[in-house]
Every structure is written in C-alpha cells, then in structure tokens.
mmCIF file of C-alpha atoms in Angstrom:
data_model
loop_
_atom_site.group_PDB
_atom_site.id
_atom_site.type_symbol
_atom_site.label_atom_id
_atom_site.label_comp_id
_atom_site.label_asym_id
_atom_site.label_seq_id
_atom_site.Cartn_x
_atom_site.Cartn_y
_atom_site.Cartn_z
ATOM 1 C CA MET A 1 -25.635 2.355 -2.471
ATOM 2 C CA THR A 2 -23.018 -0.361 -2.234
ATOM 3 C CA MET A 3 -22.676 -1.949 1.169
ATOM 4 C CA ILE A 4 -19.275 -2.517 2.706
ATOM 5 C CA THR A 5 -20.414 -6.048 3.467
ATOM 6 C CA LYS A 6 -23.783 -7.558 4.086
ATOM 7 C CA GLU A 7 -22.798 -8.275 7.679
ATOM 8 C CA VAL A 8 -22.317 -4.619 8.674
ATOM 9 C CA THR A 9 -24.880 -3.337 11.130
ATOM 10 C CA PRO A 10 -25.373 0.406 10.621
ATOM 11 C CA THR A 11 -24.886 2.539 13.678
ATOM 12 C CA VAL A 12 -27.196 5.266 12.433
ATOM 13 C CA PRO A 13 -30.787 4.739 13.576
ATOM 14 C CA GLY A 14 -33.055 4.156 10.612
ATOM 15 C CA ALA A 15 -30.219 3.569 8.159
ATOM 16 C CA GLY A 16 -30.957 0.521 6.055
ATOM 17 C CA ARG A 17 -27.406 -0.343 5.057
ATOM 18 C CA SER A 18 -23.816 0.837 4.901
ATOM 19 C CA ARG A 19 -22.769 3.465 2.436
ATOM 20 C CA GLY A 20 -20.762 3.034 -0.743
ATOM 21 C CA PRO A 21 -19.636 5.386 -3.511
ATOM 22 C CA SER A 22 -21.785 8.492 -3.791
ATOM 23 C CA VAL A 23 -22.605 10.796 -6.656
ATOM 24 C CA PRO A 24 -21.224 14.230 -5.689
ATOM 25 C CA GLU A 25 -23.652 17.063 -5.127
ATOM 26 C CA GLN A 26 -23.637 20.072 -7.429
ATOM 27 C CA ARG A 27 -20.671 22.387 -6.875
ATOM 28 C CA THR A 28 -21.474 25.825 -5.529
ATOM 29 C CA GLU A 29 -21.466 28.748 -7.887
ATOM 30 C CA GLY A 30 -18.026 30.164 -8.475
ATOM 31 C CA THR A 31 -16.110 26.952 -7.746
ATOM 32 C CA GLN A 32 -14.055 26.020 -10.784
ATOM 33 C CA ALA A 33 -13.188 22.383 -11.312
ATOM 34 C CA SER A 34 -9.966 21.588 -13.083
ATOM 35 C CA PRO A 35 -10.158 19.495 -16.256
ATOM 36 C CA ARG A 36 -11.291 15.956 -15.665
ATOM 37 C CA GLY A 37 -7.951 14.566 -16.802
ATOM 38 C CA GLY A 38 -6.162 16.417 -13.997
ATOM 39 C CA ARG A 39 -8.464 15.275 -11.202
ATOM 40 C CA VAL A 40 -8.228 12.216 -8.992
ATOM 41 C CA SER A 41 -11.256 9.937 -9.217
ATOM 42 C CA VAL A 42 -12.326 8.725 -5.765
ATOM 43 C CA ALA A 43 -14.874 6.159 -4.581
ATOM 44 C CA VAL A 44 -15.846 6.597 -0.925
ATOM 45 C CA TYR A 45 -16.861 3.620 1.215
ATOM 46 C CA ALA A 46 -18.160 4.281 4.738
ATOM 47 C CA GLU A 47 -19.829 2.102 7.354
ATOM 48 C CA ASP A 48 -22.679 4.503 8.071
ATOM 49 C CA LEU A 49 -24.520 7.480 6.626
ATOM 50 C CA ILE A 50 -22.891 10.049 8.930
ATOM 51 C CA LEU A 51 -19.353 9.038 7.948
ATOM 52 C CA GLN A 52 -20.339 8.875 4.274
ATOM 53 C CA THR A 53 -21.975 12.304 4.301
ATOM 54 C CA GLY A 54 -19.076 13.901 6.175
ATOM 55 C CA MET A 55 -16.452 12.526 3.822
ATOM 56 C CA VAL A 56 -18.353 13.481 0.674
ATOM 57 C CA HIS A 57 -18.940 16.970 2.087
ATOM 58 C CA GLN A 58 -15.190 17.393 2.668
ATOM 59 C CA LEU A 59 -14.188 16.286 -0.808
ATOM 60 C CA ARG A 60 -16.957 17.405 -3.134
ATOM 61 C CA MET A 61 -15.926 21.084 -3.210
ATOM 62 C CA ARG A 62 -12.290 20.454 -4.111
ATOM 63 C CA PRO A 63 -11.461 20.838 -7.808
ATOM 64 C CA GLU A 64 -8.692 18.212 -7.491
ATOM 65 C CA ILE A 65 -11.237 15.498 -6.708
ATOM 66 C CA GLU A 66 -13.800 13.715 -8.867
ATOM 67 C CA LEU A 67 -16.228 11.697 -6.741
ATOM 68 C CA ILE A 68 -17.340 8.498 -8.442
ATOM 69 C CA SER A 69 -20.835 7.010 -8.433
ATOM 70 C CA GLU A 70 -21.554 3.428 -7.443
ATOM 71 C CA GLU A 71 -21.931 2.365 -11.077
ATOM 72 C CA GLU A 72 -18.444 3.626 -11.945
ATOM 73 C CA ALA A 73 -16.628 2.644 -8.743
ATOM 74 C CA ASP A 74 -14.360 0.168 -10.536
ATOM 75 C CA ARG A 75 -12.734 2.954 -12.540
ATOM 76 C CA ALA A 76 -11.777 5.015 -9.486
ATOM 77 C CA GLN A 77 -8.090 5.730 -9.023
ATOM 78 C CA VAL A 78 -8.538 5.738 -5.257
ATOM 79 C CA SER A 79 -10.899 3.814 -2.989
ATOM 80 C CA LEU A 80 -11.256 5.697 0.298
ATOM 81 C CA VAL A 81 -12.514 3.544 3.176
ATOM 82 C CA VAL A 82 -13.889 5.387 6.221
ATOM 83 C CA VAL A 83 -14.514 3.392 9.405
ATOM 84 C CA ASP A 84 -14.452 3.676 13.187
ATOM 85 C CA MET A 85 -12.014 0.762 13.501
ATOM 86 C CA VAL A 86 -10.540 -2.081 11.482
ATOM 87 C CA ASN A 87 -12.864 -5.021 12.088
ATOM 88 C CA GLU A 88 -13.935 -8.093 10.137
ATOM 89 C CA PRO A 89 -16.340 -6.254 7.773
ATOM 90 C CA THR A 90 -13.559 -3.738 7.039
ATOM 91 C CA VAL A 91 -11.139 -6.557 6.262
ATOM 92 C CA GLN A 92 -13.680 -8.146 3.909
ATOM 93 C CA LEU A 93 -14.078 -4.850 2.076
ATOM 94 C CA LEU A 94 -10.302 -4.334 1.803
ATOM 95 C CA HIS A 95 -9.988 -7.846 0.416
ATOM 96 C CA ARG A 96 -12.632 -7.103 -2.211
ATOM 97 C CA LEU A 97 -11.055 -3.795 -3.201
ATOM 98 C CA GLN A 98 -7.628 -5.429 -3.504
ATOM 99 C CA ARG A 99 -8.889 -7.452 -6.471
ATOM 100 C CA ASN A 100 -9.147 -4.279 -8.549
ATOM 101 C CA THR A 101 -5.490 -3.711 -9.377
ATOM 102 C CA ALA A 102 -6.266 -0.401 -11.116
ATOM 103 C CA THR A 103 -7.408 1.174 -7.832
ATOM 104 C CA ARG A 104 -5.302 1.953 -4.761
ATOM 105 C CA THR A 105 -6.856 2.052 -1.294
ATOM 106 C CA GLY A 106 -6.607 4.555 1.526
ATOM 107 C CA LEU A 107 -8.052 4.234 5.030
ATOM 108 C CA VAL A 108 -9.507 6.935 7.272
ATOM 109 C CA VAL A 109 -9.995 5.375 10.701
ATOM 110 C CA GLY A 110 -11.170 6.529 14.111
ATOM 111 C CA PHE A 111 -9.375 4.030 16.360
ATOM 112 C CA PHE A 112 -6.369 2.066 15.173
ATOM 113 C CA GLU A 113 -4.964 -0.961 16.946
ATOM 114 C CA THR A 114 -1.308 -1.831 16.390
ATOM 115 C CA GLY A 115 -2.246 -5.381 15.496
ATOM 116 C CA ALA A 116 -4.193 -4.105 12.469
ATOM 117 C CA LEU A 117 -1.010 -2.896 10.790
ATOM 118 C CA GLN A 118 -0.176 -6.343 9.426
ATOM 119 C CA THR A 119 -3.703 -6.633 8.015
ATOM 120 C CA LEU A 120 -3.380 -3.324 6.166
ATOM 121 C CA ILE A 121 -0.072 -4.429 4.670
ATOM 122 C CA GLU A 122 -1.532 -7.740 3.526
ATOM 123 C CA TYR A 123 -4.520 -6.105 1.859
ATOM 124 C CA GLY A 124 -2.589 -3.397 0.059
ATOM 125 C CA VAL A 125 -3.685 -0.277 1.954
ATOM 126 C CA ALA A 126 -1.449 2.498 0.642
ATOM 127 C CA ALA A 127 -2.182 5.224 3.181
ATOM 128 C CA VAL A 128 -3.760 5.759 6.593
ATOM 129 C CA LEU A 129 -5.188 8.892 8.184
ATOM 130 C CA ARG A 130 -6.812 9.178 11.601
ATOM 131 C CA ARG A 131 -10.289 10.669 11.499
ATOM 132 C CA GLY A 132 -9.404 13.197 14.162
ATOM 133 C CA GLU A 133 -6.798 14.646 11.779
ATOM 134 C CA ALA A 134 -8.898 14.334 8.607
ATOM 135 C CA ASP A 135 -9.498 17.955 7.679
ATOM 136 C CA GLN A 136 -10.092 18.837 4.035
ATOM 137 C CA ASP A 137 -6.483 19.625 3.146
ATOM 138 C CA ARG A 138 -5.130 16.429 4.723
ATOM 139 C CA LEU A 139 -7.763 14.359 2.937
ATOM 140 C CA VAL A 140 -6.875 15.880 -0.424
ATOM 141 C CA HIS A 141 -3.167 15.347 0.285
ATOM 142 C CA LEU A 142 -3.870 11.730 1.181
ATOM 143 C CA VAL A 143 -5.881 11.077 -1.972
ATOM 144 C CA THR A 144 -3.442 12.767 -4.354
ATOM 145 C CA ALA A 145 -0.481 10.998 -2.760
ATOM 146 C CA ILE A 146 -2.195 7.628 -3.186
ATOM 147 C CA ALA A 147 -2.952 8.417 -6.836
ATOM 148 C CA LYS A 148 0.747 9.180 -7.412
ATOM 149 C CA GLY A 149 1.724 5.790 -6.025
ATOM 150 C CA GLU A 150 2.980 7.171 -2.711
ATOM 151 C CA GLY A 151 2.322 5.872 0.778
ATOM 152 C CA VAL A 152 1.172 7.995 3.722
ATOM 153 C CA LEU A 153 1.276 6.955 7.386
ATOM 154 C CA PRO A 154 1.069 8.887 10.665
ATOM 155 C CA GLY A 155 4.500 9.155 12.273
ATOM 156 C CA ASP A 156 3.784 6.695 15.067
ATOM 157 C CA LEU A 157 2.451 4.088 12.627
ATOM 158 C CA LEU A 158 5.503 4.510 10.417
ATOM 159 C CA GLY A 159 7.685 3.778 13.446
ATOM 160 C CA LYS A 160 5.614 0.687 14.233
ATOM 161 C CA LEU A 161 5.872 -0.445 10.611
ATOM 162 C CA LEU A 162 9.664 -0.174 10.701
ATOM 163 C CA ASP A 163 9.730 -2.080 13.989
ATOM 164 C CA HIS A 164 7.490 -4.727 12.420
ATOM 165 C CA VAL A 165 9.782 -5.139 9.412
ATOM 166 C CA SER A 166 12.837 -5.313 11.675
ATOM 167 C CA SER A 167 11.166 -7.959 13.830
ATOM 168 C CA LEU A 168 10.185 -9.897 10.709
ATOM 169 C CA HIS A 169 13.804 -9.939 9.595
ATOM 170 C CA ARG A 170 15.097 -11.073 12.990
ATOM 171 C CA THR A 171 12.540 -13.752 13.762
ATOM 172 C CA VAL A 172 11.468 -15.124 10.376
ATOM 173 C CA LEU A 173 13.676 -14.160 7.439
ATOM 174 C CA ASP A 174 17.232 -14.105 8.785
ATOM 175 C CA PRO A 175 17.049 -17.572 10.420
ATOM 176 C CA ARG A 176 15.948 -18.971 7.040
ATOM 177 C CA GLY A 177 18.446 -17.032 4.961
ATOM 178 C CA LEU A 178 15.661 -15.023 3.305
ATOM 179 C CA SER A 179 15.031 -11.339 2.730
ATOM 180 C CA LEU A 180 12.159 -9.056 1.682
ATOM 181 C CA SER A 181 13.798 -8.523 -1.709
ATOM 182 C CA THR A 182 13.972 -10.832 -4.696
ATOM 183 C CA LEU A 183 17.402 -11.930 -3.430
ATOM 184 C CA THR A 184 18.056 -14.260 -0.528
ATOM 185 C CA ALA A 185 20.428 -13.046 2.181
ATOM 186 C CA ARG A 186 23.186 -15.258 0.716
ATOM 187 C CA GLU A 187 22.618 -13.948 -2.804
ATOM 188 C CA ALA A 188 22.588 -10.334 -1.656
ATOM 189 C CA GLU A 189 25.845 -10.830 0.268
ATOM 190 C CA MET A 190 27.582 -12.340 -2.751
ATOM 191 C CA ILE A 191 26.349 -9.579 -5.074
ATOM 192 C CA ARG A 192 27.562 -7.003 -2.542
ATOM 193 C CA LEU A 193 31.025 -8.601 -2.527
ATOM 194 C CA VAL A 194 31.050 -8.612 -6.332
ATOM 195 C CA SER A 195 30.214 -4.892 -6.236
ATOM 196 C CA GLU A 196 33.265 -4.353 -4.005
ATOM 197 C CA GLY A 197 35.522 -5.955 -6.595
ATOM 198 C CA TYR A 198 36.075 -9.402 -5.085
ATOM 199 C CA GLY A 199 36.586 -12.411 -7.341
ATOM 200 C CA THR A 200 35.052 -15.843 -7.000
ATOM 201 C CA ALA A 201 37.846 -17.275 -4.832
ATOM 202 C CA GLU A 202 37.789 -14.284 -2.473
ATOM 203 C CA ILE A 203 33.989 -14.407 -2.163
ATOM 204 C CA ALA A 204 34.196 -18.118 -1.367
ATOM 205 C CA GLN A 205 36.743 -17.423 1.364
ATOM 206 C CA LYS A 206 34.730 -14.591 2.908
ATOM 207 C CA THR A 207 31.411 -16.455 2.854
ATOM 208 C CA SER A 208 32.802 -19.894 3.742
ATOM 209 C CA TYR A 209 31.262 -21.449 0.641
ATOM 210 C CA SER A 210 33.059 -23.356 -2.081
ATOM 211 C CA GLU A 211 33.967 -21.597 -5.306
ATOM 212 C CA ARG A 212 31.557 -23.915 -7.095
ATOM 213 C CA THR A 213 28.715 -22.788 -4.813
ATOM 214 C CA VAL A 214 29.578 -19.123 -5.390
ATOM 215 C CA LYS A 215 29.551 -19.645 -9.159
ATOM 216 C CA ASN A 216 26.241 -21.501 -8.962
ATOM 217 C CA VAL A 217 24.596 -18.819 -6.820
ATOM 218 C CA LEU A 218 25.714 -15.995 -9.103
ATOM 219 C CA HIS A 219 24.630 -17.958 -12.167
ATOM 220 C CA GLU A 220 21.186 -18.587 -10.600
ATOM 221 C CA VAL A 221 20.734 -14.869 -9.850
ATOM 222 C CA ALA A 222 21.784 -13.921 -13.394
ATOM 223 C CA ALA A 223 19.411 -16.458 -14.953
ATOM 224 C CA ARG A 224 16.445 -15.569 -12.712
ATOM 225 C CA LEU A 225 16.787 -11.818 -13.217
ATOM 226 C CA GLU A 226 17.915 -12.102 -16.868
ATOM 227 C CA LEU A 227 21.233 -10.369 -16.220
ATOM 228 C CA ARG A 228 24.028 -10.393 -18.777
ATOM 229 C CA ASN A 229 27.071 -10.377 -16.484
ATOM 230 C CA ARG A 230 28.271 -9.516 -12.980
ATOM 231 C CA ALA A 231 28.371 -5.787 -13.659
ATOM 232 C CA HIS A 232 24.770 -5.911 -14.838
ATOM 233 C CA ALA A 233 23.838 -7.863 -11.683
ATOM 234 C CA VAL A 234 25.428 -5.258 -9.437
ATOM 235 C CA GLY A 235 23.741 -2.405 -11.308
ATOM 236 C CA TYR A 236 20.347 -4.125 -11.107
ATOM 237 C CA ALA A 237 20.677 -4.820 -7.386
ATOM 238 C CA MET A 238 21.693 -1.231 -6.612
ATOM 239 C CA ARG A 239 18.932 0.333 -8.724
ATOM 240 C CA HIS A 240 16.297 -1.765 -6.991
ATOM 241 C CA GLY A 241 17.673 -1.267 -3.496
ATOM 242 C CA LEU A 242 18.482 -4.957 -3.086
ATOM 243 C CA ILE A 243 21.962 -4.285 -1.719
#
C-alpha cells in the first residue's frame, strides 16, 4: 500500500505503515454496478488501517463508485484523503496529489482547525466533510460532486471561507489596488463604467485619472484578454464574474 508520507506514525498497533489506495472487495451477490463509464473512480488515502477499512467499506458497495488500486491511483478522478486532523504529513500528501491535475481532491477529517482552511485552499482541496457526518450517502454525494467540478463545504466552513476572502480583500488586495480576478480593482471599475455607457472623458472624471490613462488601461485589458472592442470587454467581464 502507498503511504501518505514516510513520516506518518500509524496509530493502529501492529500496523506497519499508512494506507493508500485499496483494491475493492468483491461486491455482494445481487448488487449491480453501473457501467464503468458512468462511475466515479476514487483512490482512498488514509493515515491508518481502521480509517482505510472504514472508508473502503462505505464506498465499495455503491454502484456509482469504482475504487482504484494503488497501481492505478494516478488515473483516479477523485483522491479521497481521510485523516484525524490536518497536520504536516497531510499537507505533504495534499501537495503531492496536487501535482496530478487530472485528479481532484476531497478531505474527510475528524477535527478541523480554522487555520487549516488557507492550507486547503492553497493545495486545491475541492471539498471537505467531517468524519462524524460521513455516512455512505454523504460520502457518495461528496465524491460525485468533486468529479463534476463542484465544491462542497460544511456550512460553518463556508462562512469562514467567505470571511477569509473578505479579510483578504480588505487587508491585502484593496490597499494594493488588486483583486482576486484577472482584473485589478482599477481595471474592473473602468470596465464597469464602460458597461454603464460612460465615455472616456466621463470615466476619467469619475475615476480622477487622465483620459490618456483611461485609454491606456482599457487598451491593456483588451490586449491581455484578446478582446476586440469595449463591448467585447464588457461581455467577457460579465460572463466571468469579473464585474
């Protein structure tokens, strides 16, 4: 089995190492699996044998799920990491999994500290579920949502994420005239004014920049995003939620 990291010390007496992707056990008689093409391929990573066995047991009987062996882990659509808490070995594993751009990662965790939220964002974790809430249906929902490109967070973590983004804007981005989008705050404001029908002179007056600066900013946005004209710029910005 693949270890999460070599530094992990198993908490199960007698266990030689942490658990990686497992080959699913035979399905019970009468359980019909859907065609392989319609199933979500999942590689399970857990820090001990008990967590590994429990997670595989929950998922192996569901026809929506295809559990992946260690040898095929790189082709999994979803990497499911199961840990007690987000610690350094977990971070190392998330970093390693992030390198496989074809796989998205979900986390099932026992205890979650608020400070770990930034780490999960940085390492591309798409969804989080607390172990105490990880019944079979929620696990399958989590995995299928990840495979569809969706994100899943408990309500309280979603609130903390929004607070984190708001704080990031106030303390880091806004003072530097930056934003989380591909547009700076100044660029977004000028595109918004264009969308409201203002001309160059009016935009210059409202933003306290010279007309030359306004023209240069709009030209830079058009060149960077390969936009044909102002109308195209406005349409692009609105479609991508930039304004």
